[in-house]
Tab-separated table of C-alpha atoms in Angstrom:
chain	number	residue	atom	x	y	z
S	460	UNK	CA	74.676	173.196	249.122
S	461	UNK	CA	73.372	169.427	249.812
S	462	UNK	CA	71.309	168.508	247.003
S	463	UNK	CA	70.366	165.302	248.707
S	464	UNK	CA	66.966	165.238	250.624
S	465	UNK	CA	67.081	164.925	254.342
S	466	UNK	CA	66.843	161.216	255.523
S	467	UNK	CA	63.472	160.218	256.673
S	468	UNK	CA	63.801	157.052	258.989
S	469	UNK	CA	60.639	154.698	259.680
S	470	UNK	CA	60.760	152.146	262.332
S	471	UNK	CA	58.568	149.328	261.275
S	472	UNK	CA	57.179	147.650	264.308
S	473	UNK	CA	54.792	145.805	262.401
S	474	UNK	CA	53.519	142.973	264.951
S	475	UNK	CA	56.531	143.054	267.010
S	476	UNK	CA	54.587	144.174	269.748
S	477	UNK	CA	53.383	140.695	270.348
S	478	UNK	CA	50.120	141.828	270.481
S	479	UNK	CA	50.273	144.119	273.744
S	480	UNK	CA	49.534	147.783	273.401
S	481	UNK	CA	51.883	148.545	276.473
S	482	UNK	CA	54.944	146.939	274.601
S	483	UNK	CA	53.690	148.846	271.293
S	484	UNK	CA	53.900	152.226	273.200
S	485	UNK	CA	57.255	151.058	274.658
S	486	UNK	CA	58.620	150.568	271.296
S	487	UNK	CA	57.084	154.058	269.979
S	488	UNK	CA	58.685	156.226	272.909
S	489	UNK	CA	62.168	154.126	272.799
S	490	UNK	CA	61.980	154.953	268.875
S	491	UNK	CA	61.354	158.698	269.578
S	492	UNK	CA	63.553	159.305	272.698
S	493	UNK	CA	66.580	157.015	272.040
S	494	UNK	CA	66.531	156.085	268.570
S	495	UNK	CA	65.574	159.580	267.065
S	496	UNK	CA	63.743	158.463	264.217
S	497	UNK	CA	60.907	160.455	262.597
S	498	UNK	CA	58.016	157.646	262.162
S	499	UNK	CA	56.842	154.434	263.607
S	500	UNK	CA	54.717	151.953	261.487
S	501	UNK	CA	52.400	148.880	262.547
S	502	UNK	CA	50.326	147.006	260.396
S	503	UNK	CA	46.679	146.204	259.950
S	504	UNK	CA	44.872	143.240	258.788
S	505	UNK	CA	41.332	142.027	258.252
S	506	UNK	CA	42.228	138.509	258.397
S	507	UNK	CA	38.877	136.899	257.396
S	508	UNK	CA	38.847	139.134	254.353
S	509	UNK	CA	42.543	138.301	253.506
S	510	UNK	CA	42.965	134.509	254.324
S	511	UNK	CA	40.818	131.915	252.706
S	512	UNK	CA	39.013	129.288	255.150
S	513	UNK	CA	41.520	126.836	254.462
S	514	UNK	CA	44.701	129.346	255.089
S	515	UNK	CA	42.574	130.587	258.184
S	516	UNK	CA	42.234	127.260	259.924
S	517	UNK	CA	45.647	125.856	258.776
S	518	UNK	CA	48.513	125.716	261.459
S	519	UNK	CA	51.087	128.048	261.464
S	520	UNK	CA	54.004	127.370	259.108
S	521	UNK	CA	56.582	127.820	261.994
S	522	UNK	CA	54.734	126.620	265.152
S	523	UNK	CA	57.584	127.906	267.333
S	524	UNK	CA	56.744	131.602	265.900
S	525	UNK	CA	52.665	130.855	266.642
S	526	UNK	CA	50.604	132.910	268.935
S	527	UNK	CA	47.632	130.516	268.296
S	528	UNK	CA	46.582	127.125	267.446
S	529	UNK	CA	45.753	127.930	263.826
S	530	UNK	CA	47.294	130.512	261.344
S	531	UNK	CA	44.164	132.909	261.806
S	532	UNK	CA	43.997	132.628	265.459
S	533	UNK	CA	47.704	133.588	265.487
S	534	UNK	CA	47.208	136.785	263.341
S	535	UNK	CA	43.775	137.638	265.110
S	536	UNK	CA	45.913	137.706	268.398
S	537	UNK	CA	48.651	140.187	266.881
S	538	UNK	CA	45.850	142.351	265.624
S	539	UNK	CA	45.231	145.809	267.073
S	540	UNK	CA	41.805	146.978	266.602
S	541	UNK	CA	40.612	150.424	265.288
S	542	UNK	CA	40.229	152.059	268.658
S	543	UNK	CA	43.344	150.719	269.456
S	544	UNK	CA	45.094	152.043	266.542
S	545	UNK	CA	43.561	155.471	267.128
S	546	UNK	CA	44.878	155.298	270.814
S	547	UNK	CA	48.601	154.380	269.559
S	548	UNK	CA	48.361	157.645	267.045
S	549	UNK	CA	47.129	159.791	269.852
S	550	UNK	CA	50.366	158.360	271.948
S	551	UNK	CA	52.568	159.421	268.894
S	552	UNK	CA	51.094	162.698	268.722
S	553	UNK	CA	51.519	163.319	272.298
S	554	UNK	CA	55.141	162.454	272.385
S	555	UNK	CA	55.852	164.177	268.667
S	556	UNK	CA	56.783	161.016	266.230
S	557	UNK	CA	54.482	160.172	263.055
S	558	UNK	CA	52.355	157.211	263.106
S	559	UNK	CA	51.598	155.044	260.213
S	560	UNK	CA	50.367	151.754	259.363
S	561	UNK	CA	50.605	149.511	256.532
S	562	UNK	CA	47.247	148.123	255.283
S	563	UNK	CA	46.560	144.470	253.639
S	564	UNK	CA	43.250	144.903	252.632
S	565	UNK	CA	40.640	147.011	251.688
S	566	UNK	CA	38.561	147.188	255.175
S	567	UNK	CA	41.920	147.774	256.521
S	568	UNK	CA	42.398	150.747	254.353
S	569	UNK	CA	39.229	152.071	255.092
S	570	UNK	CA	39.645	151.715	258.774
S	571	UNK	CA	43.236	153.487	259.093
S	572	UNK	CA	42.325	156.054	256.676
S	573	UNK	CA	39.523	157.439	258.961
S	574	UNK	CA	42.410	158.261	261.480
S	575	UNK	CA	43.961	160.385	258.611
S	576	UNK	CA	47.569	159.576	259.252
S	577	UNK	CA	50.323	161.410	257.351
S	578	UNK	CA	50.809	158.327	255.215
S	579	UNK	CA	49.550	155.004	254.606
S	580	UNK	CA	51.787	151.969	253.416
S	581	UNK	CA	50.957	149.304	250.893
S	582	UNK	CA	53.175	145.985	251.484
S	583	UNK	CA	54.493	144.283	248.518
S	584	UNK	CA	52.141	141.533	248.954
S	585	UNK	CA	49.246	143.794	248.262
S	586	UNK	CA	50.544	146.340	245.638
S	587	UNK	CA	48.283	144.834	243.079
S	588	UNK	CA	45.267	144.903	244.772
S	589	UNK	CA	43.663	147.690	242.642
S	590	UNK	CA	40.287	147.885	244.273
S	591	UNK	CA	42.002	149.109	247.664
S	592	UNK	CA	44.315	151.394	245.608
S	593	UNK	CA	41.826	152.922	243.766
S	594	UNK	CA	39.837	153.621	247.050
S	595	UNK	CA	42.666	154.936	248.841
S	596	UNK	CA	43.238	157.381	245.921
S	597	UNK	CA	39.752	158.555	245.817
S	598	UNK	CA	39.163	158.866	249.320
S	599	UNK	CA	42.426	159.387	251.336
S	600	UNK	CA	44.382	162.574	251.057
S	601	UNK	CA	47.855	161.468	252.527
S	602	UNK	CA	50.584	159.879	251.142
S	603	UNK	CA	50.813	156.621	249.634
S	604	UNK	CA	53.923	154.539	250.465
S	605	UNK	CA	54.502	151.241	248.131
S	606	UNK	CA	56.983	148.534	248.496
S	607	UNK	CA	58.103	146.810	245.479
S	608	UNK	CA	59.188	143.551	246.664
S	609	UNK	CA	58.355	140.438	244.595
S	610	UNK	CA	57.048	142.851	241.999
S	611	UNK	CA	58.052	142.766	238.166
S	612	UNK	CA	59.417	146.019	236.446
S	613	UNK	CA	55.970	145.943	234.225
S	614	UNK	CA	54.090	145.712	237.398
S	615	UNK	CA	55.978	148.986	238.980
S	616	UNK	CA	55.260	150.717	235.776
S	617	UNK	CA	51.795	149.862	235.786
S	618	UNK	CA	51.403	151.076	239.437
S	619	UNK	CA	52.988	154.467	238.751
S	620	UNK	CA	50.573	154.724	235.600
S	621	UNK	CA	47.552	154.031	237.684
S	622	UNK	CA	48.593	156.790	239.877
S	623	UNK	CA	49.356	159.134	237.356
S	624	UNK	CA	45.957	158.304	235.984
S	625	UNK	CA	44.063	159.113	239.286
S	626	UNK	CA	46.420	162.224	239.662
S	627	UNK	CA	47.846	160.914	242.780
S	628	UNK	CA	51.541	160.292	241.367
S	629	UNK	CA	52.968	163.205	243.409
S	630	UNK	CA	52.000	161.550	246.794
S	631	UNK	CA	53.230	158.348	245.781
S	632	UNK	CA	56.335	156.860	247.477
S	633	UNK	CA	58.162	153.938	245.830
S	634	UNK	CA	60.283	151.756	247.672
S	635	UNK	CA	63.015	149.331	246.400
S	636	UNK	CA	62.570	146.198	248.311
S	637	UNK	CA	63.494	142.515	248.462
S	638	UNK	CA	60.872	140.285	250.377
S	639	UNK	CA	62.702	138.155	252.628
S	640	UNK	CA	63.360	137.592	256.388
S	641	UNK	CA	65.899	138.397	256.499
S	642	UNK	CA	67.720	138.879	253.068
S	643	UNK	CA	71.235	137.930	252.428
S	644	UNK	CA	73.405	141.094	251.084
S	645	UNK	CA	73.612	139.464	247.313
S	646	UNK	CA	69.660	139.299	247.265
S	647	UNK	CA	69.539	143.427	248.448
S	648	UNK	CA	69.848	144.654	244.783
S	649	UNK	CA	70.715	148.215	245.909
S	650	UNK	CA	71.306	149.432	242.155
S	651	UNK	CA	67.709	148.766	241.725
S	652	UNK	CA	67.111	152.092	243.585
S	653	UNK	CA	69.014	153.645	240.520
S	654	UNK	CA	66.507	152.280	238.353
S	655	UNK	CA	63.541	153.567	240.217
S	656	UNK	CA	65.111	157.003	240.434
S	657	UNK	CA	65.965	156.952	236.808
S	658	UNK	CA	62.527	155.915	235.793
S	659	UNK	CA	60.352	157.875	238.201
S	660	UNK	CA	61.943	160.372	240.363
S	661	UNK	CA	60.430	162.928	238.186
S	662	UNK	CA	57.155	161.509	238.473
S	663	UNK	CA	56.574	160.281	242.131
S	664	UNK	CA	57.174	162.150	245.365
S	665	UNK	CA	60.107	160.107	246.712
S	666	UNK	CA	62.037	156.956	246.417
S	667	UNK	CA	62.484	155.034	249.388
S	668	UNK	CA	64.258	151.910	250.501
S	669	UNK	CA	62.947	149.113	252.550
S	670	UNK	CA	65.506	146.708	254.124
S	671	UNK	CA	65.118	143.363	255.669
S	672	UNK	CA	69.125	142.698	255.669
S	673	UNK	CA	71.475	142.531	258.650
S	674	UNK	CA	73.243	145.368	260.006
S	675	UNK	CA	72.867	148.888	259.146
S	676	UNK	CA	75.812	149.818	256.261
S	677	UNK	CA	73.199	149.040	253.545
S	678	UNK	CA	70.960	151.544	254.563
S	679	UNK	CA	73.594	154.270	254.463
S	680	UNK	CA	74.481	153.123	250.795
S	681	UNK	CA	70.764	153.278	249.761
S	682	UNK	CA	70.452	156.695	251.115
S	683	UNK	CA	73.851	157.749	249.358
S	684	UNK	CA	71.990	156.343	245.930
S	685	UNK	CA	69.032	158.411	246.228
S	686	UNK	CA	66.606	156.794	248.594
S	687	UNK	CA	65.788	159.285	251.075
S	688	UNK	CA	63.032	157.525	253.091
S	689	UNK	CA	64.491	154.440	254.808
S	690	UNK	CA	62.356	151.739	256.702
S	691	UNK	CA	63.668	148.922	258.923
S	692	UNK	CA	61.798	146.539	260.907
S	693	UNK	CA	62.399	147.117	264.637
S	694	UNK	CA	62.092	145.288	268.084
S	695	UNK	CA	62.927	145.444	271.603
S	696	UNK	CA	64.570	141.860	271.410
S	697	UNK	CA	65.460	140.099	268.379
S	698	UNK	CA	65.178	136.939	270.194
S	699	UNK	CA	61.356	137.202	270.895
S	700	UNK	CA	58.826	134.883	269.167
S	701	UNK	CA	57.542	136.029	265.734
S	702	UNK	CA	58.499	135.971	262.057
S	703	UNK	CA	59.847	139.308	261.993
S	704	UNK	CA	62.115	140.032	265.087
S	705	UNK	CA	65.160	138.242	263.338
S	706	UNK	CA	65.171	140.519	260.669
S	707	UNK	CA	64.768	143.535	262.939
S	708	UNK	CA	67.143	146.214	264.452
S	709	UNK	CA	67.243	146.387	268.253
S	710	UNK	CA	66.951	149.766	269.863
S	711	UNK	CA	71.059	150.580	269.725
S	712	UNK	CA	71.005	149.458	265.951
S	713	UNK	CA	68.212	151.774	264.982
S	714	UNK	CA	69.936	154.620	267.091
S	715	UNK	CA	73.385	154.095	265.460
S	716	UNK	CA	71.215	153.747	261.721
S	717	UNK	CA	69.652	157.304	262.442
S	718	UNK	CA	72.838	158.843	263.653
S	719	UNK	CA	74.685	157.483	260.883
S	720	UNK	CA	72.263	158.612	258.124
S	721	UNK	CA	72.165	162.105	259.344
S	722	UNK	CA	75.973	162.199	259.392
S	723	UNK	CA	76.243	160.935	255.903
S	724	UNK	CA	73.657	163.739	255.044
S	725	UNK	CA	75.662	166.367	256.107
S	726	UNK	CA	78.763	165.091	254.458
S	727	UNK	CA	77.228	164.776	250.962
S	728	UNK	CA	78.349	168.239	249.898
S	729	UNK	CA	80.926	169.598	247.677
S	730	UNK	CA	83.548	171.976	248.884
S	731	UNK	CA	82.277	175.454	248.990
S	732	UNK	CA	85.915	176.674	248.100
S	733	UNK	CA	89.268	175.437	246.867
S	734	UNK	CA	90.702	175.863	250.553
S	735	UNK	CA	88.332	175.632	253.641
S	736	UNK	CA	88.644	177.864	256.721
S	737	UNK	CA	89.643	174.266	258.671
S	738	UNK	CA	92.087	173.514	255.979
S	739	UNK	CA	93.554	177.158	255.914
S	740	UNK	CA	94.911	176.641	259.483
S	741	UNK	CA	96.394	173.428	258.580
S	742	UNK	CA	97.799	174.797	255.203
S	743	UNK	CA	99.487	177.762	257.032
S	744	UNK	CA	101.136	175.496	259.595
S	745	UNK	CA	101.721	172.333	257.349
S	746	UNK	CA	102.152	173.631	253.795
S	747	UNK	CA	105.370	174.503	252.021
S	748	UNK	CA	107.501	173.999	255.123
S	749	UNK	CA	111.334	174.421	254.496
S	750	UNK	CA	113.002	170.950	254.449
């Protein structure tokens, strides 16, 4: 009997749609039909609320990745409004894949919660926004997924305690994460998954892994360590303009990742008997032959 939870694979589209809803739909369709993943995820920001005036009007730190003259204009260009997110959710439902979104501020959380997705994600950057977390705990009934990148062990403990006090810890999914784009392998720190499982597996719904590394080997190891929810950034073309494309998987990589995770899940069992039927044939043929 396989005691491992089935892998659940999330394709993080984020802002890799370049602000174009048709590209977003193409990414959704490929994720479903070609990559065979479980969910896609976007991002929602209220940039005026999230950024200071100075940040909003400053130039993008990497002008070659910018879609506007200022960082604020760049962020607004990549932003889908609530009606567009509703359209994307409807499209996901039509083709049979789960829709979700990361929310970066209270306004965005309220907007996305009104769509009632199966889960809402809180990025590492916002996991200390307790006003937003409290509102979601009180008003949104789905799962709340939270990344723990750039977060201390004590801050993670405070998060879990907060959800426990709110009576929502069984709807909480905690992700091991290192915040970087891309992250070198020696900064992935997979064994922190063990720490999350030891401390919180009996308190929260699932332990996940959100990876920004290169390749797909690390994700299989994360699943084997017990992180059954695997999230990876995903794009059609890693050379496209934008911050996240370089740390994203293209469709072929995401397809292989989904294939490998499902294969490993099947393989993570004990032998049901000393000699399996597949071995008995070989035993009869090959074992104890006269020399």
